[in-house]
């Protein structure tokens, strides 16, 4: 049994940044990830990362205060304003740090970090490296992890927390290479496991972005916050739903319906294609629903639904090759079209989980010794709708803060947080028994069928536009699936690289997270940000300017609410 | 229906690898990765393969498909123009299970070349100033997704496990040609030896195999020149 000061679960941007911070704070960190860190979904981020550097000629007046205001307005006033101010005031130094670590950002003619316009932002504020920004930052942080010689247990799958009298003091993880379960003790644990996008069928997320990283802390007593706020990205390619970065529109791309019309003029006359994502996604979906989109030939396969065109042809070959080469590769490889010559067929798809494990700005959760950062956490800085380019910023800012805090607390509590050997053995046995039960299950339900049904009901009933009756149906369905999941037919054994078993464990978490999403959405009787109800079309600050909190009980989640922190900006009507 | 012939091997149980055959329904746009999922979900839940982004950026699913090293996720069955698809793991790497290979050596070599920037000790207050022209020198070199297709395709790496490999040498070039890095001399020393640059026989397999169309062969050639030139400069009287 090994012992570390801080265990970081997840090797994406938030996890790596937390590990580096913990190490620099004098603690001994360990990164545990079910995949090698460079495979993390952070690497799929394309368009960029926001910071008010004022490097762009049109951005000379930019400031952290303006970045904060745009973020708060973008969040439909659900973000905690103190957390947002902290994030935007830290942003410039966080970006310079990445640059000093070698991140290959694109450059302005005078050699500064280049910035491009993004949705919902008053200035060109999004720092980028072509359309591979996430890849570049992920590689850069991993390079620093190698430099700092931080140990990484890659391809270890965390199944459970170890708790001692309500304090988190380690994890139980399966070494995929051997199939064996091991207990790993620590004085603090940081979850940085990313989003839960794969609960949905149409999602831009990696296949590894499942909800288990949110459900393990949830089961252990942490709260899930604002889970009903799911971001649908306006532009993903039809069929595969792979992201076409907001940078396409930031560089000047148009959205066009089948009547060859730039329809955004009807929805956001001033910002047009660069309105925030919730508004652009609703606009596209409205065009499709009202018959002004294109329909997908069912014979062409894929996930169905209609689409519109994202047109970047007028940017010209040179600019596309320089600024959007990855987008072009995706179109060539997955659609067989070249966006230099053809418009790109796109549709909105699930993209980001605004909600997550409830934390303060140091990543602390309701469970002592347990922290969370990045997409799996909710500080909250994104509120009801995240602005493009703010998620990467969230990961490096709050990843760092949680790493520092976890290191400090673990160094202070070294003597206190030990669990006795027998209790540890018991925990390990319980987890092993749970896995064994999963493997031994010989019911008659096909787990893959359950997965498909969950994805479909979330796509259809808890999507861009919502109604009470649809969401009630979704909630009933999720509860039915939870019951059926107990009767699955499994042919597994605990063996090395049993991805099938992993997948079953993740499915168990998915169902609980889906239940929280549907419950929170059904309860919230207003429209705010990404949560858009046909039966409650207006934002209702009097009753609903508050965060949803879900707590785990064995009879199902229980909802409660807590106030939003307002500092400078009283809610106003949101116009673009 | 398309017939998939997939290499199977569980070193804990099997004496030798075997090939299992599965039928997968044809569907427009279906990728090899999606086919492997179809097999796992419908035929054999024990099939092991790595995957994550399914969009050709994470580097998880490099394998040997119908005679070529490719990413399973961006290879459409249709474009292979064959009723039979053979799927094998990357060559010459130890198989951990089925299509999952041991990348320990691959990442060990990555670690050996000091894969992180070494700038001047005094950092600027804001960013380093780097002109667009200077930045363009590392274009492509920074796009490596560490999928190991190059490494799996390299006959030199197959014969010499100590050889640093195309990925580590490309990574070296990424820092040597970065205007912010100040350790070229040390970097060249780390790679200019008979298990590094000079082990490369310029076979170009890595360049052909790279699913991101990068050019490790070219980067190695440039580093060889640079290394020879810097050694010459030390001994020449002018």
mmCIF file of N, CA, C and O in Angstrom, chain A residues 13-61:
data_model
loop_
_atom_site.group_PDB
_atom_site.id
_atom_site.type_symbol
_atom_site.label_atom_id
_atom_site.label_comp_id
_atom_site.label_asym_id
_atom_site.label_seq_id
_atom_site.Cartn_x
_atom_site.Cartn_y
_atom_site.Cartn_z
ATOM 1 N N UNK A 13 -6.136 18.843 -18.171
ATOM 2 C CA UNK A 13 -5.519 20.119 -17.801
ATOM 3 C C UNK A 13 -5.654 20.424 -16.315
ATOM 4 O O UNK A 13 -4.686 20.812 -15.666
ATOM 5 N N UNK A 14 -6.844 20.258 -15.751
ATOM 6 C CA UNK A 14 -7.036 20.598 -14.336
ATOM 7 C C UNK A 14 -6.183 19.696 -13.454
ATOM 8 O O UNK A 14 -5.525 20.153 -12.515
ATOM 9 N N UNK A 15 -6.165 18.400 -13.768
ATOM 10 C CA UNK A 15 -5.421 17.448 -12.959
ATOM 11 C C UNK A 15 -3.919 17.696 -13.014
ATOM 12 O O UNK A 15 -3.238 17.712 -11.987
ATOM 13 N N UNK A 16 -3.405 17.913 -14.228
ATOM 14 C CA UNK A 16 -1.961 18.129 -14.362
ATOM 15 C C UNK A 16 -1.551 19.434 -13.676
ATOM 16 O O UNK A 16 -0.532 19.503 -12.988
ATOM 17 N N UNK A 17 -2.396 20.471 -13.851
ATOM 18 C CA UNK A 17 -2.048 21.760 -13.235
ATOM 19 C C UNK A 17 -2.081 21.649 -11.707
ATOM 20 O O UNK A 17 -1.242 22.225 -11.005
ATOM 21 N N UNK A 18 -3.050 20.890 -11.204
ATOM 22 C CA UNK A 18 -3.140 20.683 -9.750
ATOM 23 C C UNK A 18 -1.918 19.931 -9.239
ATOM 24 O O UNK A 18 -1.351 20.275 -8.200
ATOM 25 N N UNK A 19 -1.493 18.926 -9.996
ATOM 26 C CA UNK A 19 -0.343 18.116 -9.566
ATOM 27 C C UNK A 19 0.923 18.970 -9.510
ATOM 28 O O UNK A 19 1.711 18.876 -8.558
ATOM 29 N N UNK A 20 1.110 19.817 -10.529
ATOM 30 C CA UNK A 20 2.296 20.683 -10.557
ATOM 31 C C UNK A 20 2.260 21.639 -9.364
ATOM 32 O O UNK A 20 3.261 21.845 -8.673
ATOM 33 N N UNK A 21 1.074 22.193 -9.090
ATOM 34 C CA UNK A 21 0.943 23.123 -7.962
ATOM 35 C C UNK A 21 1.213 22.433 -6.630
ATOM 36 O O UNK A 21 1.870 22.985 -5.743
ATOM 37 N N UNK A 22 0.709 21.206 -6.500
ATOM 38 C CA UNK A 22 0.924 20.466 -5.247
ATOM 39 C C UNK A 22 2.414 20.203 -5.041
ATOM 40 O O UNK A 22 2.950 20.365 -3.948
ATOM 41 N N UNK A 23 3.069 19.806 -6.132
ATOM 42 C CA UNK A 23 4.509 19.531 -6.052
ATOM 43 C C UNK A 23 5.276 20.807 -5.675
ATOM 44 O O UNK A 23 6.148 20.797 -4.802
ATOM 45 N N UNK A 24 4.922 21.912 -6.323
ATOM 46 C CA UNK A 24 5.623 23.171 -6.050
ATOM 47 C C UNK A 24 5.345 23.677 -4.632
ATOM 48 O O UNK A 24 6.094 24.486 -4.105
ATOM 49 N N UNK A 25 4.246 23.183 -4.046
ATOM 50 C CA UNK A 25 3.927 23.581 -2.674
ATOM 51 C C UNK A 25 4.598 22.672 -1.649
ATOM 52 O O UNK A 25 4.309 22.763 -0.459
ATOM 53 N N UNK A 26 5.414 21.743 -2.114
ATOM 54 C CA UNK A 26 6.178 20.918 -1.186
ATOM 55 C C UNK A 26 5.556 19.575 -0.859
ATOM 56 O O UNK A 26 6.074 18.829 -0.034
ATOM 57 N N UNK A 27 4.436 19.247 -1.476
ATOM 58 C CA UNK A 27 3.783 17.961 -1.200
ATOM 59 C C UNK A 27 4.233 16.917 -2.222
ATOM 60 O O UNK A 27 4.791 17.249 -3.259
ATOM 61 N N UNK A 28 3.968 15.652 -1.916
ATOM 62 C CA UNK A 28 4.261 14.609 -2.906
ATOM 63 C C UNK A 28 2.948 14.188 -3.577
ATOM 64 O O UNK A 28 2.094 13.565 -2.951
ATOM 65 N N UNK A 29 2.768 14.578 -4.832
ATOM 66 C CA UNK A 29 1.522 14.228 -5.510
ATOM 67 C C UNK A 29 1.635 12.929 -6.310
ATOM 68 O O UNK A 29 2.732 12.509 -6.659
ATOM 69 N N UNK A 30 0.483 12.332 -6.559
ATOM 70 C CA UNK A 30 0.390 11.188 -7.470
ATOM 71 C C UNK A 30 -0.784 11.457 -8.411
ATOM 72 O O UNK A 30 -1.871 11.812 -7.955
ATOM 73 N N UNK A 31 -0.542 11.305 -9.711
ATOM 74 C CA UNK A 31 -1.639 11.421 -10.668
ATOM 75 C C UNK A 31 -2.122 10.012 -11.002
ATOM 76 O O UNK A 31 -1.317 9.142 -11.326
ATOM 77 N N UNK A 32 -3.431 9.798 -10.891
ATOM 78 C CA UNK A 32 -4.015 8.522 -11.309
ATOM 79 C C UNK A 32 -4.983 8.817 -12.448
ATOM 80 O O UNK A 32 -5.828 9.700 -12.328
ATOM 81 N N UNK A 33 -4.830 8.084 -13.555
ATOM 82 C CA UNK A 33 -5.738 8.331 -14.674
ATOM 83 C C UNK A 33 -6.065 7.029 -15.379
ATOM 84 O O UNK A 33 -5.199 6.168 -15.534
ATOM 85 N N UNK A 34 -7.307 6.898 -15.816
ATOM 86 C CA UNK A 34 -7.707 5.657 -16.482
ATOM 87 C C UNK A 34 -7.098 5.565 -17.878
ATOM 88 O O UNK A 34 -7.101 4.495 -18.484
ATOM 89 N N UNK A 35 -6.614 6.718 -18.402
ATOM 90 C CA UNK A 35 -5.895 6.711 -19.677
ATOM 91 C C UNK A 35 -4.597 7.493 -19.474
ATOM 92 O O UNK A 35 -4.463 8.233 -18.492
ATOM 93 N N UNK A 36 -3.646 7.341 -20.377
ATOM 94 C CA UNK A 36 -2.432 8.140 -20.269
ATOM 95 C C UNK A 36 -2.831 9.622 -20.338
ATOM 96 O O UNK A 36 -3.704 9.992 -21.122
ATOM 97 N N UNK A 37 -2.180 10.483 -19.515
ATOM 98 C CA UNK A 37 -2.601 11.889 -19.490
ATOM 99 C C UNK A 37 -2.720 12.553 -20.872
ATOM 100 O O UNK A 37 -3.662 13.326 -21.098
ATOM 101 N N UNK A 38 -1.814 12.253 -21.795
ATOM 102 C CA UNK A 38 -1.900 12.944 -23.101
ATOM 103 C C UNK A 38 -3.112 12.508 -23.922
ATOM 104 O O UNK A 38 -3.395 13.092 -24.962
ATOM 105 N N UNK A 39 -3.828 11.478 -23.457
ATOM 106 C CA UNK A 39 -5.050 11.049 -24.173
ATOM 107 C C UNK A 39 -6.293 11.780 -23.651
ATOM 108 O O UNK A 39 -7.412 11.484 -24.081
ATOM 109 N N UNK A 40 -6.118 12.659 -22.688
ATOM 110 C CA UNK A 40 -7.270 13.269 -22.023
ATOM 111 C C UNK A 40 -8.085 14.145 -22.973
ATOM 112 O O UNK A 40 -7.560 14.679 -23.950
ATOM 113 N N UNK A 41 -9.347 14.325 -22.630
ATOM 114 C CA UNK A 41 -10.247 15.072 -23.509
ATOM 115 C C UNK A 41 -9.866 16.546 -23.619
ATOM 116 O O UNK A 41 -10.229 17.209 -24.591
ATOM 117 N N UNK A 42 -9.132 17.082 -22.643
ATOM 118 C CA UNK A 42 -8.655 18.474 -22.753
ATOM 119 C C UNK A 42 -7.959 18.703 -24.090
ATOM 120 O O UNK A 42 -8.025 19.796 -24.653
ATOM 121 N N UNK A 43 -7.275 17.673 -24.578
ATOM 122 C CA UNK A 43 -6.514 17.801 -25.823
ATOM 123 C C UNK A 43 -7.374 18.035 -27.039
ATOM 124 O O UNK A 43 -6.875 18.411 -28.106
ATOM 125 N N UNK A 44 -8.680 17.814 -26.911
ATOM 126 C CA UNK A 44 -9.577 18.019 -28.046
ATOM 127 C C UNK A 44 -10.080 19.456 -28.126
ATOM 128 O O UNK A 44 -10.736 19.829 -29.096
ATOM 129 N N UNK A 45 -9.782 20.266 -27.105
ATOM 130 C CA UNK A 45 -10.202 21.673 -27.145
ATOM 131 C C UNK A 45 -9.496 22.353 -28.309
ATOM 132 O O UNK A 45 -8.314 22.138 -28.529
ATOM 133 N N UNK A 46 -10.231 23.160 -29.040
ATOM 134 C CA UNK A 46 -9.666 23.695 -30.280
ATOM 135 C C UNK A 46 -9.398 25.188 -30.231
ATOM 136 O O UNK A 46 -8.297 25.680 -30.436
ATOM 137 N N UNK A 47 -10.451 25.948 -29.936
ATOM 138 C CA UNK A 47 -10.442 27.379 -30.265
ATOM 139 C C UNK A 47 -9.548 28.259 -29.439
ATOM 140 O O UNK A 47 -8.929 29.185 -29.966
ATOM 141 N N UNK A 48 -9.435 28.001 -28.129
ATOM 142 C CA UNK A 48 -8.538 28.840 -27.359
ATOM 143 C C UNK A 48 -8.907 29.016 -25.909
ATOM 144 O O UNK A 48 -9.793 28.352 -25.382
ATOM 145 N N UNK A 49 -8.173 29.922 -25.282
ATOM 146 C CA UNK A 49 -8.286 30.149 -23.844
ATOM 147 C C UNK A 49 -8.307 31.653 -23.597
ATOM 148 O O UNK A 49 -7.478 32.397 -24.121
ATOM 149 N N UNK A 50 -9.282 32.081 -22.792
ATOM 150 C CA UNK A 50 -9.493 33.523 -22.622
ATOM 151 C C UNK A 50 -8.574 34.135 -21.572
ATOM 152 O O UNK A 50 -8.387 33.573 -20.500
ATOM 153 N N UNK A 51 -8.062 35.323 -21.895
ATOM 154 C CA UNK A 51 -7.368 36.144 -20.901
ATOM 155 C C UNK A 51 -7.315 37.568 -21.447
ATOM 156 O O UNK A 51 -7.051 37.755 -22.639
ATOM 157 N N UNK A 52 -7.576 38.547 -20.597
ATOM 158 C CA UNK A 52 -7.587 39.935 -21.077
ATOM 159 C C UNK A 52 -6.167 40.488 -21.219
ATOM 160 O O UNK A 52 -5.754 41.369 -20.482
ATOM 161 N N UNK A 53 -5.428 39.959 -22.195
ATOM 162 C CA UNK A 53 -4.029 40.385 -22.365
ATOM 163 C C UNK A 53 -3.928 41.706 -23.116
ATOM 164 O O UNK A 53 -2.888 42.357 -23.104
ATOM 165 N N UNK A 54 -4.995 42.066 -23.842
ATOM 166 C CA UNK A 54 -5.009 43.300 -24.642
ATOM 167 C C UNK A 54 -3.905 43.313 -25.702
ATOM 168 O O UNK A 54 -3.307 44.339 -25.983
ATOM 169 N N UNK A 55 -3.630 42.143 -26.291
ATOM 170 C CA UNK A 55 -2.615 42.074 -27.352
ATOM 171 C C UNK A 55 -3.159 42.414 -28.729
ATOM 172 O O UNK A 55 -2.410 42.779 -29.623
ATOM 173 N N UNK A 56 -4.461 42.243 -28.924
ATOM 174 C CA UNK A 56 -5.074 42.457 -30.241
ATOM 175 C C UNK A 56 -5.328 43.948 -30.441
ATOM 176 O O UNK A 56 -5.709 44.632 -29.482
ATOM 177 N N UNK A 57 -5.114 44.461 -31.655
ATOM 178 C CA UNK A 57 -5.344 45.898 -31.881
ATOM 179 C C UNK A 57 -6.755 46.353 -31.478
ATOM 180 O O UNK A 57 -6.933 47.475 -31.000
ATOM 181 N N UNK A 58 -7.758 45.466 -31.637
ATOM 182 C CA UNK A 58 -9.124 45.833 -31.238
ATOM 183 C C UNK A 58 -9.400 45.552 -29.764
ATOM 184 O O UNK A 58 -10.532 45.712 -29.304
ATOM 185 N N UNK A 59 -8.386 45.106 -29.037
ATOM 186 C CA UNK A 59 -8.625 44.715 -27.646
ATOM 187 C C UNK A 59 -7.825 45.520 -26.646
ATOM 188 O O UNK A 59 -7.675 45.113 -25.492
ATOM 189 N N UNK A 60 -7.330 46.680 -27.073
ATOM 190 C CA UNK A 60 -6.437 47.459 -26.202
ATOM 191 C C UNK A 60 -7.087 47.879 -24.882
ATOM 192 O O UNK A 60 -6.402 48.096 -23.884
ATOM 193 N N UNK A 61 -8.414 48.028 -24.884
ATOM 194 C CA UNK A 61 -9.094 48.474 -23.656
ATOM 195 C C UNK A 61 -9.540 47.318 -22.774
ATOM 196 O O UNK A 61 -10.266 47.518 -21.801
#
